[in-house]
């Protein structure tokens, strides 16, 4: 009887230790999660909340007047503003529109933004679909490398893309150098065509990625069944493949439209206020400290983009994510001439001009001076002043790297703690995870404005005035923008960690921290490193919040310095140094891309 009692007592003690260990684990994870929530409350939710509240207050009192003033302003909503201000005028306005022709109707800032987004989306579809066809249909050396390059929108800073397009298609760009050999020239610099081309460059790979991923879920047996029943190849594609691919294609189109609608660095650098979109105008208003008006625009823009994002999520869910047991086989690209292979060749030529051309032109421009090879542009980065702002280019480079290191130091523990606590099943976990992904849905410009008004200008708390310097706010903004991607990279690996392994380590006497360090962390380390590389790349290329917070040359980063070069009236003489700095930025982001791809990181937003 005594041994039995001892065995029962031992089991109870083991159970108590296991329960205590679980409590300690929960307290440790929740403590880190609570610390992350506090950081987000200070550097994201509160600052953004103060901006949005400004849209619903006047003179300190709740009011819809600022929002209504924006809705009824023809500058923002064109003819729709008149209809909102006076509904009785709608019939007469319709009659006037019918006589003048609907194209003559003034659409306002929101209408132009939607028009530009529509053009950019059309360009992305026109370029992305042929690319998806080539990748889905043909097998060729380097196919996986080409497919990996469809993550371009997530890697390359938009302002660097603007520099590349300026060196390629600008007045003194590579295209005019080639056309000049036959006495021709084109002038598309800082106009609508170059903005649309840059948006196409940035988002066409998204269409390709969505469609290629969808084709890999098409079951070849369904196609073979249709062929067996007598359907020609084109009919089998239309009846079997297209319905299965269509939801993913529509999801890709929707998300590209949202990205184009919120485009900021490319439009600001290549179009300026002449081609101002809603996002650019929000920045302009914030620069003039017209915060209520900027906040009203931000609220209306967020309402539109969130509605479109909701539709995107619904459409994407319809597309499914299952992998087919037998996918449609690919055929060798090298073979007898055919319509498909000719399309692949034509697409390769377009891709060389659209994708390789701007980046190659930027690198070539950085290595030339006066038509000959020279390192003078890089020497400029080491010795001279920026044309505007008074900061040395070396300061911008060092700031970018230092800010990125600081952002990673914050983003990684934040992302890991959120992934640990919000992982698993349960409505509360899913809701918490969705709320904590809010930085992905909020404009970086709005985040920057909130941080500027809150942390930088300072707040009064318990009789003390609390404020931080601009660089601290910049690092906070970069960390907030990067940590969701740490979550996306770590969470899938955490879900695969077997609970028995952690329990075994705890049974052997390991504490919560030691079990996490010795068991869990090695298993999720690739995701942590990939998330850190992603956060580093996001920080180095971040522009939207930084341009609001970088109030002087001492806090400029590489993207801000690039924009200053391009916005300088004497852009010609400064194009070489801008290309040199853009090349440095390209090397840094490309290195981050290699790290994430090698570790199988997740790039989806």
XYZ file of C-alpha atoms in Angstrom:
605
model
C 0.000 0.000 0.000
C 2.853 2.399 0.730
C 4.392 2.221 -2.767
C 0.971 2.862 -4.276
C 0.545 5.939 -2.085
C 3.995 7.150 -3.068
C 3.194 6.604 -6.746
C -0.039 8.567 -6.424
C 1.755 11.334 -4.554
C 4.478 11.422 -7.211
C 1.852 11.717 -9.947
C 0.146 14.545 -8.097
C 3.447 16.366 -7.670
C 4.227 15.892 -11.373
C 0.764 17.184 -12.230
C 1.256 20.184 -9.979
C 4.640 20.915 -11.560
C 3.153 20.621 -15.064
C 0.267 22.913 -14.121
C 2.677 25.418 -12.532
C 4.860 25.261 -15.628
C 1.830 25.904 -17.839
C 0.832 28.851 -15.664
C 4.383 30.218 -15.832
C 4.419 29.793 -19.606
C 1.077 31.570 -19.894
C 2.195 34.388 -17.608
C 5.458 34.811 -19.499
C 3.810 34.811 -22.939
C 0.982 37.068 -21.812
C 3.432 39.418 -20.107
C 5.375 39.829 -23.350
C 2.103 40.185 -25.237
C 0.877 42.835 -22.793
C 4.150 44.740 -23.192
C 3.694 44.607 -26.972
C 0.125 45.912 -26.661
C 1.360 48.788 -24.485
C 3.992 49.702 -27.065
C 1.410 49.602 -29.855
C -0.991 51.691 -27.795
C 1.662 54.396 -27.365
C 3.219 54.396 -30.833
C 0.272 53.372 -33.037
C -3.275 53.258 -31.698
C -3.176 56.472 -29.687
C -1.368 58.568 -32.360
C -3.575 57.276 -35.171
C -6.634 57.718 -32.959
C -5.817 61.385 -32.358
C -5.639 61.955 -36.115
C -8.931 60.225 -36.796
C -10.675 61.993 -33.901
C -9.729 65.304 -35.521
C -12.106 64.390 -38.357
C -15.025 64.207 -35.924
C -14.397 67.227 -33.717
C -14.522 70.996 -34.102
C -13.342 73.335 -31.376
C -12.902 70.374 -29.047
C -16.550 69.289 -29.360
C -17.851 66.238 -31.273
C -18.928 67.277 -34.746
C -19.371 65.834 -38.221
C -18.714 69.255 -39.762
C -15.099 68.561 -40.871
C -16.127 65.313 -42.544
C -19.193 66.866 -44.156
C -17.160 69.819 -45.401
C -14.832 67.391 -47.180
C -17.690 65.351 -48.639
C -19.371 68.460 -50.067
C -16.180 70.056 -51.421
C -16.094 69.817 -55.256
C -12.278 69.767 -55.138
C -12.460 66.382 -53.458
C -15.617 64.815 -54.901
C -16.393 66.842 -58.005
C -19.993 66.736 -59.145
C -20.891 64.255 -56.410
C -20.174 66.955 -53.821
C -22.911 69.175 -55.284
C -25.382 66.300 -55.170
C -24.562 65.666 -51.518
C -24.855 69.341 -50.617
C -28.181 69.799 -52.436
C -29.991 66.566 -53.431
C -32.700 68.592 -55.185
C -30.138 69.691 -57.763
C -29.428 66.127 -58.946
C -32.051 65.994 -61.802
C -30.832 69.285 -63.286
C -27.205 68.197 -62.926
C -27.948 64.929 -64.752
C -29.527 66.869 -67.643
C -26.446 69.110 -67.874
C -24.138 66.100 -67.789
C -26.116 64.441 -70.574
C -25.717 67.527 -72.782
C -22.034 68.031 -72.000
C -21.163 64.344 -72.110
C -20.289 62.326 -69.050
C -16.484 62.516 -69.632
C -16.770 66.245 -68.972
C -18.008 65.660 -65.428
C -15.452 66.789 -62.852
C -14.624 63.829 -60.649
C -12.555 65.599 -58.008
C -9.502 64.335 -56.179
C -11.072 61.008 -55.227
C -12.241 60.463 -58.786
C -8.790 61.154 -60.198
C -7.241 58.829 -57.614
C -9.637 56.056 -58.632
C -8.914 56.784 -62.324
C -5.161 56.539 -61.743
C -5.632 53.326 -59.731
C -7.754 51.927 -62.564
C -5.026 52.694 -65.112
C -2.373 51.152 -62.878
C -4.515 48.048 -62.331
C -5.164 47.694 -66.062
C -1.420 47.904 -66.709
C -0.731 45.324 -64.003
C -3.264 42.923 -65.543
C -1.960 43.492 -69.075
C 1.612 42.670 -67.987
C 0.913 40.223 -65.169
C -1.405 37.806 -66.983
C 1.048 36.894 -69.781
C 3.701 36.371 -67.131
C 1.348 34.055 -65.221
C 0.651 32.112 -68.424
C 4.357 31.606 -69.125
C 5.117 30.466 -65.558
C 2.068 28.207 -65.334
C 2.386 26.671 -68.803
C 6.115 26.258 -69.418
C 9.112 24.702 -67.726
C 12.487 26.340 -68.305
C 15.819 26.844 -66.527
C 15.535 29.563 -63.897
C 11.749 29.293 -63.649
C 11.791 29.179 -59.843
C 14.085 32.201 -59.743
C 11.722 34.130 -62.001
C 8.804 33.099 -59.816
C 10.666 34.255 -56.707
C 11.068 37.657 -58.320
C 7.301 38.099 -58.196
C 7.836 39.320 -54.637
C 9.235 42.575 -56.087
C 6.393 44.712 -54.637
C 7.356 43.569 -51.147
C 11.089 44.154 -51.494
C 11.941 47.178 -53.588
C 11.295 50.591 -52.011
C 8.833 52.517 -54.155
C 10.955 55.667 -54.171
C 13.861 53.654 -55.582
C 11.578 52.421 -58.357
C 10.805 56.095 -59.098
C 14.527 56.816 -59.434
C 14.913 53.858 -61.782
C 12.072 55.035 -64.018
C 13.501 58.547 -64.090
C 16.903 57.272 -65.230
C 15.201 55.053 -67.828
C 12.381 57.215 -69.185
C 13.353 60.719 -68.066
C 14.348 63.559 -70.364
C 18.018 62.596 -70.076
C 17.294 58.906 -69.531
C 18.529 55.777 -71.246
C 15.496 55.569 -73.576
C 16.189 59.006 -75.050
C 19.880 58.138 -75.348
C 18.908 55.202 -77.567
C 16.267 57.141 -79.522
C 18.730 59.981 -79.994
C 20.813 57.720 -82.239
C 18.043 57.955 -84.842
C 17.109 61.561 -84.128
C 14.058 60.866 -81.960
C 13.130 61.676 -78.374
C 10.175 61.343 -76.003
C 9.259 63.413 -72.991
C 7.302 61.357 -70.454
C 9.177 62.470 -67.348
C 7.005 63.535 -64.427
C 3.739 62.845 -66.236
C 0.849 60.396 -66.146
C 2.417 57.739 -68.464
C 5.536 57.283 -66.332
C 3.460 57.111 -63.125
C 1.227 54.396 -64.621
C 4.292 52.514 -65.908
C 5.886 52.611 -62.445
C 2.666 51.384 -60.819
C 2.552 48.585 -63.391
C 6.152 47.645 -62.568
C 5.295 47.535 -58.904
C 2.044 45.560 -59.000
C 2.048 43.356 -62.116
C 4.054 40.682 -60.234
C 1.186 40.481 -57.740
C -1.244 39.502 -60.504
C 1.272 36.949 -61.734
C 1.755 35.505 -58.259
C -1.979 35.202 -57.545
C -2.781 33.533 -60.865
C 0.191 31.139 -60.850
C -0.673 30.027 -57.304
C -4.259 29.390 -58.417
C -3.227 27.336 -61.459
C -1.278 25.015 -59.181
C -4.554 24.064 -57.468
C -6.261 23.061 -60.747
C -6.687 19.277 -60.898
C -5.424 17.854 -64.195
C -7.978 15.043 -63.956
C -10.840 17.507 -64.449
C -9.146 18.852 -67.575
C -8.563 15.319 -68.902
C -12.209 14.437 -68.257
C -13.355 17.434 -70.300
C -11.010 16.422 -73.151
C -12.265 12.832 -72.984
C -15.830 14.077 -73.376
C -14.829 15.747 -76.642
C -14.062 19.308 -75.543
C -11.228 20.980 -77.488
C -8.293 22.323 -75.483
C -9.571 25.920 -75.449
C -13.017 24.789 -74.270
C -11.500 22.668 -71.496
C -9.525 25.709 -70.344
C -12.597 27.967 -70.404
C -14.910 25.475 -68.684
C -12.502 23.928 -66.153
C -9.436 26.080 -65.563
C -10.892 29.609 -65.760
C -13.662 29.101 -63.132
C -11.082 27.786 -60.668
C -8.542 30.528 -61.345
C -11.026 33.413 -61.607
C -11.520 34.052 -57.828
C -7.754 34.342 -57.269
C -7.425 36.582 -60.317
C -10.208 38.873 -59.073
C -8.622 38.925 -55.616
C -5.319 39.962 -57.187
C -7.015 42.711 -59.202
C -8.768 44.061 -56.094
C -5.644 44.175 -53.963
C -3.677 45.825 -56.773
C -6.384 48.481 -57.084
C -6.198 49.112 -53.321
C -2.406 49.435 -53.463
C -2.636 51.807 -56.448
C -5.368 53.841 -54.753
C -3.062 54.341 -51.761
C 0.111 54.832 -53.824
C 2.253 57.586 -52.378
C 6.034 57.600 -53.031
C 5.770 56.873 -56.759
C 3.064 59.491 -57.333
C 4.809 62.102 -55.179
C 8.209 61.594 -56.820
C 7.069 61.195 -60.446
C 3.916 63.322 -60.483
C 4.083 65.731 -57.556
C 1.071 67.889 -56.747
C 0.222 68.148 -60.454
C -0.898 64.507 -60.318
C -1.830 64.515 -56.646
C -3.812 61.571 -55.313
C -5.647 61.427 -51.989
C -2.566 60.091 -50.210
C -0.323 62.817 -51.642
C -2.840 65.496 -50.677
C -3.076 64.157 -47.126
C 0.683 64.591 -46.864
C 0.478 68.094 -48.340
C -2.222 69.124 -45.844
C -0.277 67.646 -42.946
C 2.837 69.542 -44.030
C 0.785 72.745 -43.806
C -0.536 71.595 -40.382
C -4.123 71.467 -41.711
C -4.724 68.386 -39.582
C -8.581 68.296 -39.436
C -8.829 68.415 -43.222
C -6.078 65.802 -43.583
C -7.821 63.625 -40.993
C -11.138 63.853 -42.849
C -9.448 62.733 -46.060
C -7.733 59.909 -44.196
C -11.048 58.675 -42.750
C -12.760 58.692 -46.138
C -9.790 57.011 -47.813
C -9.707 54.360 -45.086
C -13.450 53.718 -45.502
C -12.962 53.071 -49.220
C -9.863 50.905 -48.889
C -11.224 48.886 -45.973
C -14.426 48.188 -47.893
C -12.396 47.024 -50.892
C -10.149 44.964 -48.622
C -13.214 43.265 -47.142
C -14.413 42.384 -50.646
C -10.914 41.128 -51.465
C -10.902 38.813 -48.435
C -14.314 37.433 -49.375
C -13.236 36.807 -52.965
C -9.921 35.296 -51.880
C -11.728 32.920 -49.520
C -13.826 31.668 -52.422
C -10.669 30.833 -54.310
C -9.518 28.245 -51.776
C -5.986 27.255 -50.872
C -5.897 23.489 -51.407
C -3.204 21.969 -53.595
C -4.326 19.666 -56.369
C -3.350 15.992 -56.132
C -2.319 16.080 -59.797
C -1.683 19.539 -61.191
C -1.640 20.455 -64.873
C 1.812 19.498 -66.250
C 4.087 22.137 -67.741
C 5.732 21.726 -71.147
C 9.317 22.663 -72.081
C 9.663 26.246 -73.222
C 12.333 25.338 -75.777
C 10.684 23.545 -78.658
C 8.976 23.971 -82.026
C 7.566 27.469 -82.647
C 4.007 27.933 -81.413
C 1.666 30.765 -80.465
C 2.359 30.173 -76.783
C 6.133 30.198 -77.213
C 5.951 33.373 -79.302
C 3.901 34.948 -76.476
C 6.600 33.880 -74.010
C 9.271 35.505 -76.193
C 7.265 38.733 -76.501
C 6.713 38.779 -72.742
C 10.436 38.314 -72.131
C 11.152 41.399 -74.261
C 8.546 43.465 -72.404
C 9.873 42.261 -69.047
C 13.418 43.271 -69.995
C 12.273 46.809 -70.813
C 9.863 47.209 -67.907
C 11.685 45.382 -65.114
C 15.356 45.122 -65.988
C 15.567 48.438 -67.855
C 14.858 50.857 -64.972
C 17.085 49.054 -62.483
C 19.905 48.601 -64.997
C 19.603 52.257 -66.041
C 19.845 53.346 -62.421
C 22.983 51.278 -61.831
C 24.521 52.467 -65.117
C 23.712 56.104 -64.300
C 25.396 55.706 -60.932
C 28.599 54.530 -62.615
C 28.845 57.232 -65.282
C 29.710 60.907 -65.393
C 29.865 62.889 -68.616
C 29.222 59.797 -70.722
C 32.135 57.752 -69.339
C 32.645 55.329 -66.488
C 33.294 57.095 -63.207
C 32.993 56.621 -59.457
C 32.343 60.348 -58.977
C 28.721 59.801 -57.950
C 29.725 57.491 -55.125
C 32.459 59.936 -54.138
C 29.701 62.555 -53.906
C 27.858 60.352 -51.409
C 30.968 60.286 -49.261
C 31.890 63.958 -49.423
C 29.181 66.363 -50.561
C 25.941 67.865 -49.299
C 22.463 67.049 -50.528
C 21.016 69.585 -52.914
C 18.220 70.293 -50.406
C 18.077 69.974 -46.658
C 21.755 70.240 -45.769
C 22.332 66.596 -44.763
C 25.261 64.603 -46.041
C 24.335 61.520 -48.097
C 26.455 59.416 -45.753
C 24.179 60.569 -42.917
C 21.139 59.343 -44.845
C 22.786 55.947 -45.435
C 23.873 55.529 -41.811
C 20.461 56.689 -40.562
C 18.714 54.082 -42.711
C 20.885 51.289 -41.349
C 20.700 52.443 -37.716
C 16.942 52.990 -37.845
C 16.514 49.543 -39.426
C 18.536 47.867 -36.663
C 16.440 49.650 -34.026
C 13.210 48.717 -35.815
C 14.244 45.045 -35.968
C 15.148 45.084 -32.262
C 11.562 46.179 -31.517
C 9.686 44.330 -34.247
C 11.065 40.839 -33.605
C 10.059 40.452 -29.921
C 6.744 42.181 -30.648
C 6.012 39.883 -33.579
C 7.038 36.698 -31.752
C 4.915 37.517 -28.684
C 1.876 38.298 -30.843
C 2.372 35.070 -32.811
C 2.578 33.030 -29.596
C -0.531 34.485 -27.963
C -2.811 34.857 -30.998
C -1.926 31.510 -32.580
C -4.335 28.584 -32.394
C -8.093 28.314 -32.495
C -10.679 30.531 -30.853
C -12.688 33.565 -31.855
C -10.948 35.808 -29.317
C -7.515 34.842 -30.653
C -8.604 35.516 -34.244
C -10.131 38.860 -33.281
C -6.992 39.875 -31.379
C -4.838 38.845 -34.304
C -6.949 40.889 -36.719
C -6.830 44.002 -34.518
C -3.082 43.702 -34.099
C -2.648 43.566 -37.882
C -4.176 47.066 -38.160
C -0.837 48.677 -39.159
C -1.160 46.918 -42.524
C -4.488 48.654 -43.209
C -3.562 52.158 -42.039
C -1.735 54.607 -44.265
C 1.879 55.202 -43.262
C 1.280 58.914 -43.777
C -1.514 58.840 -41.183
C 0.734 56.936 -38.767
C 3.456 59.538 -39.282
C 1.047 62.428 -38.699
C -0.178 60.825 -35.486
C 3.335 60.257 -34.184
C 4.276 63.818 -35.089
C 1.307 65.304 -33.225
C 1.664 62.961 -30.291
C 5.166 61.792 -29.496
C 7.212 64.440 -31.325
C 5.159 67.526 -30.433
C 4.622 65.928 -27.028
C 1.686 65.332 -24.686
C 0.913 66.606 -21.194
C 0.570 63.777 -18.676
C 0.192 64.235 -14.893
C 1.655 67.727 -15.107
C 4.653 66.670 -17.217
C 5.248 67.363 -20.889
C 6.463 64.172 -22.547
C 8.057 64.241 -26.002
C 10.549 62.228 -28.042
C 12.962 63.150 -30.787
C 12.180 62.597 -34.444
C 14.557 59.620 -34.871
C 12.884 57.751 -31.997
C 9.484 58.266 -33.608
C 10.879 57.103 -36.961
C 12.198 53.880 -35.426
C 8.818 53.333 -33.731
C 6.967 53.860 -37.021
C 9.292 51.427 -38.813
C 8.856 48.800 -36.082
C 5.066 49.141 -36.245
C 5.190 48.692 -40.020
C 7.496 45.671 -39.835
C 6.259 43.598 -36.914
C 3.141 42.205 -38.683
C 5.454 40.508 -41.165
C 7.376 38.930 -38.292
C 4.046 37.528 -37.093
C 3.253 36.164 -40.561
C 6.613 34.406 -40.750
C 6.699 32.993 -37.202
C 3.057 31.958 -36.690
C 2.996 29.070 -39.254
C 6.145 27.544 -37.727
C 4.786 27.889 -34.194
C 1.670 25.995 -35.262
C 3.875 23.043 -36.257
C 5.723 22.814 -32.937
C 4.526 19.698 -31.110
C 3.319 20.331 -27.577
C 4.860 17.039 -26.441
C 8.370 18.347 -27.129
C 7.865 21.372 -24.909
C 6.164 19.254 -22.243
C 9.084 16.802 -22.267
C 11.553 19.633 -21.740
C 9.477 20.933 -18.837
C 9.278 17.444 -17.310
C 13.074 17.261 -17.393
C 13.260 20.410 -15.287
C 13.551 23.171 -17.879
C 11.919 26.465 -16.943
C 9.541 28.330 -19.287
C 12.289 30.534 -20.708
C 14.713 27.632 -21.110
C 12.106 25.440 -22.805
C 11.289 28.211 -25.229
C 14.989 28.884 -25.871
C 16.088 25.253 -26.244
C 13.028 23.692 -27.921
C 10.648 26.180 -29.492
C 13.066 28.840 -30.674
C 15.307 26.499 -32.751
C 12.204 25.171 -34.515
C 10.890 28.637 -35.381
C 14.313 30.253 -35.905
C 14.023 30.329 -39.725
C 10.759 32.270 -39.397
C 12.279 34.641 -36.851
C 15.287 35.341 -39.089
C 13.072 35.715 -42.168
C 10.775 38.077 -40.261
C 13.777 40.079 -39.050
C 15.114 40.357 -42.611
C 11.697 41.424 -43.792
C 11.394 44.039 -41.020
C 14.887 45.280 -41.909
C 13.960 45.645 -45.596
C 10.671 47.364 -44.719
C 12.512 49.840 -42.486
C 15.272 50.615 -44.990
C 12.738 51.369 -47.709
C 10.003 52.996 -45.582
C 8.960 56.360 -46.965
C 5.372 57.251 -46.053
C 5.758 57.822 -42.310
C 9.408 58.868 -42.502
C 8.821 61.833 -44.798
C 6.350 63.223 -42.250
C 8.639 62.655 -39.262
C 12.011 63.613 -40.812
C 11.779 67.342 -40.215
C 15.451 68.144 -40.880
C 18.444 66.766 -42.741
C 19.904 65.142 -39.644
C 17.102 62.533 -39.628
C 16.906 61.899 -43.394
C 17.020 58.305 -44.603
C 17.990 57.021 -48.048
C 14.403 57.083 -49.409
C 13.904 60.666 -48.188
C 17.220 61.741 -49.709
C 16.198 60.164 -53.015
C 12.920 62.088 -53.031
C 14.803 65.323 -52.303
C 17.045 64.716 -55.313
C 14.101 64.068 -57.627
C 12.063 67.031 -56.360
C 14.988 69.440 -56.815
C 14.407 71.849 -59.741
C 17.920 71.099 -60.971
C 17.265 67.364 -61.039
C 19.603 66.765 -63.969
C 22.904 67.422 -62.184
C 21.710 65.450 -59.168
C 20.465 62.390 -61.071
C 23.827 60.591 -60.877
C 24.156 60.796 -57.077
C 20.487 59.859 -56.718
C 21.143 56.791 -58.863
C 24.169 55.959 -56.706
C 22.144 56.129 -53.523
C 19.351 54.160 -55.191
C 21.898 51.481 -56.111
C 23.043 51.274 -52.491
C 19.405 50.901 -51.455
C 18.951 48.202 -54.115
C 21.891 46.198 -52.744
C 20.567 46.365 -49.168
C 17.025 45.321 -50.080
C 18.265 42.615 -52.453
C 20.332 41.131 -49.614
C 17.219 41.063 -47.422
C 15.300 39.391 -50.251
C 17.919 36.643 -50.556
C 17.786 35.935 -46.811
C 13.997 35.653 -46.760
C 13.791 33.518 -49.903
C 16.470 31.130 -48.650
C 14.556 30.682 -45.399
C 11.200 30.235 -47.102
C 9.715 33.415 -45.653
C 6.100 34.432 -46.166
C 5.648 37.616 -48.209
C 1.838 37.733 -48.255
C 0.220 40.810 -46.738
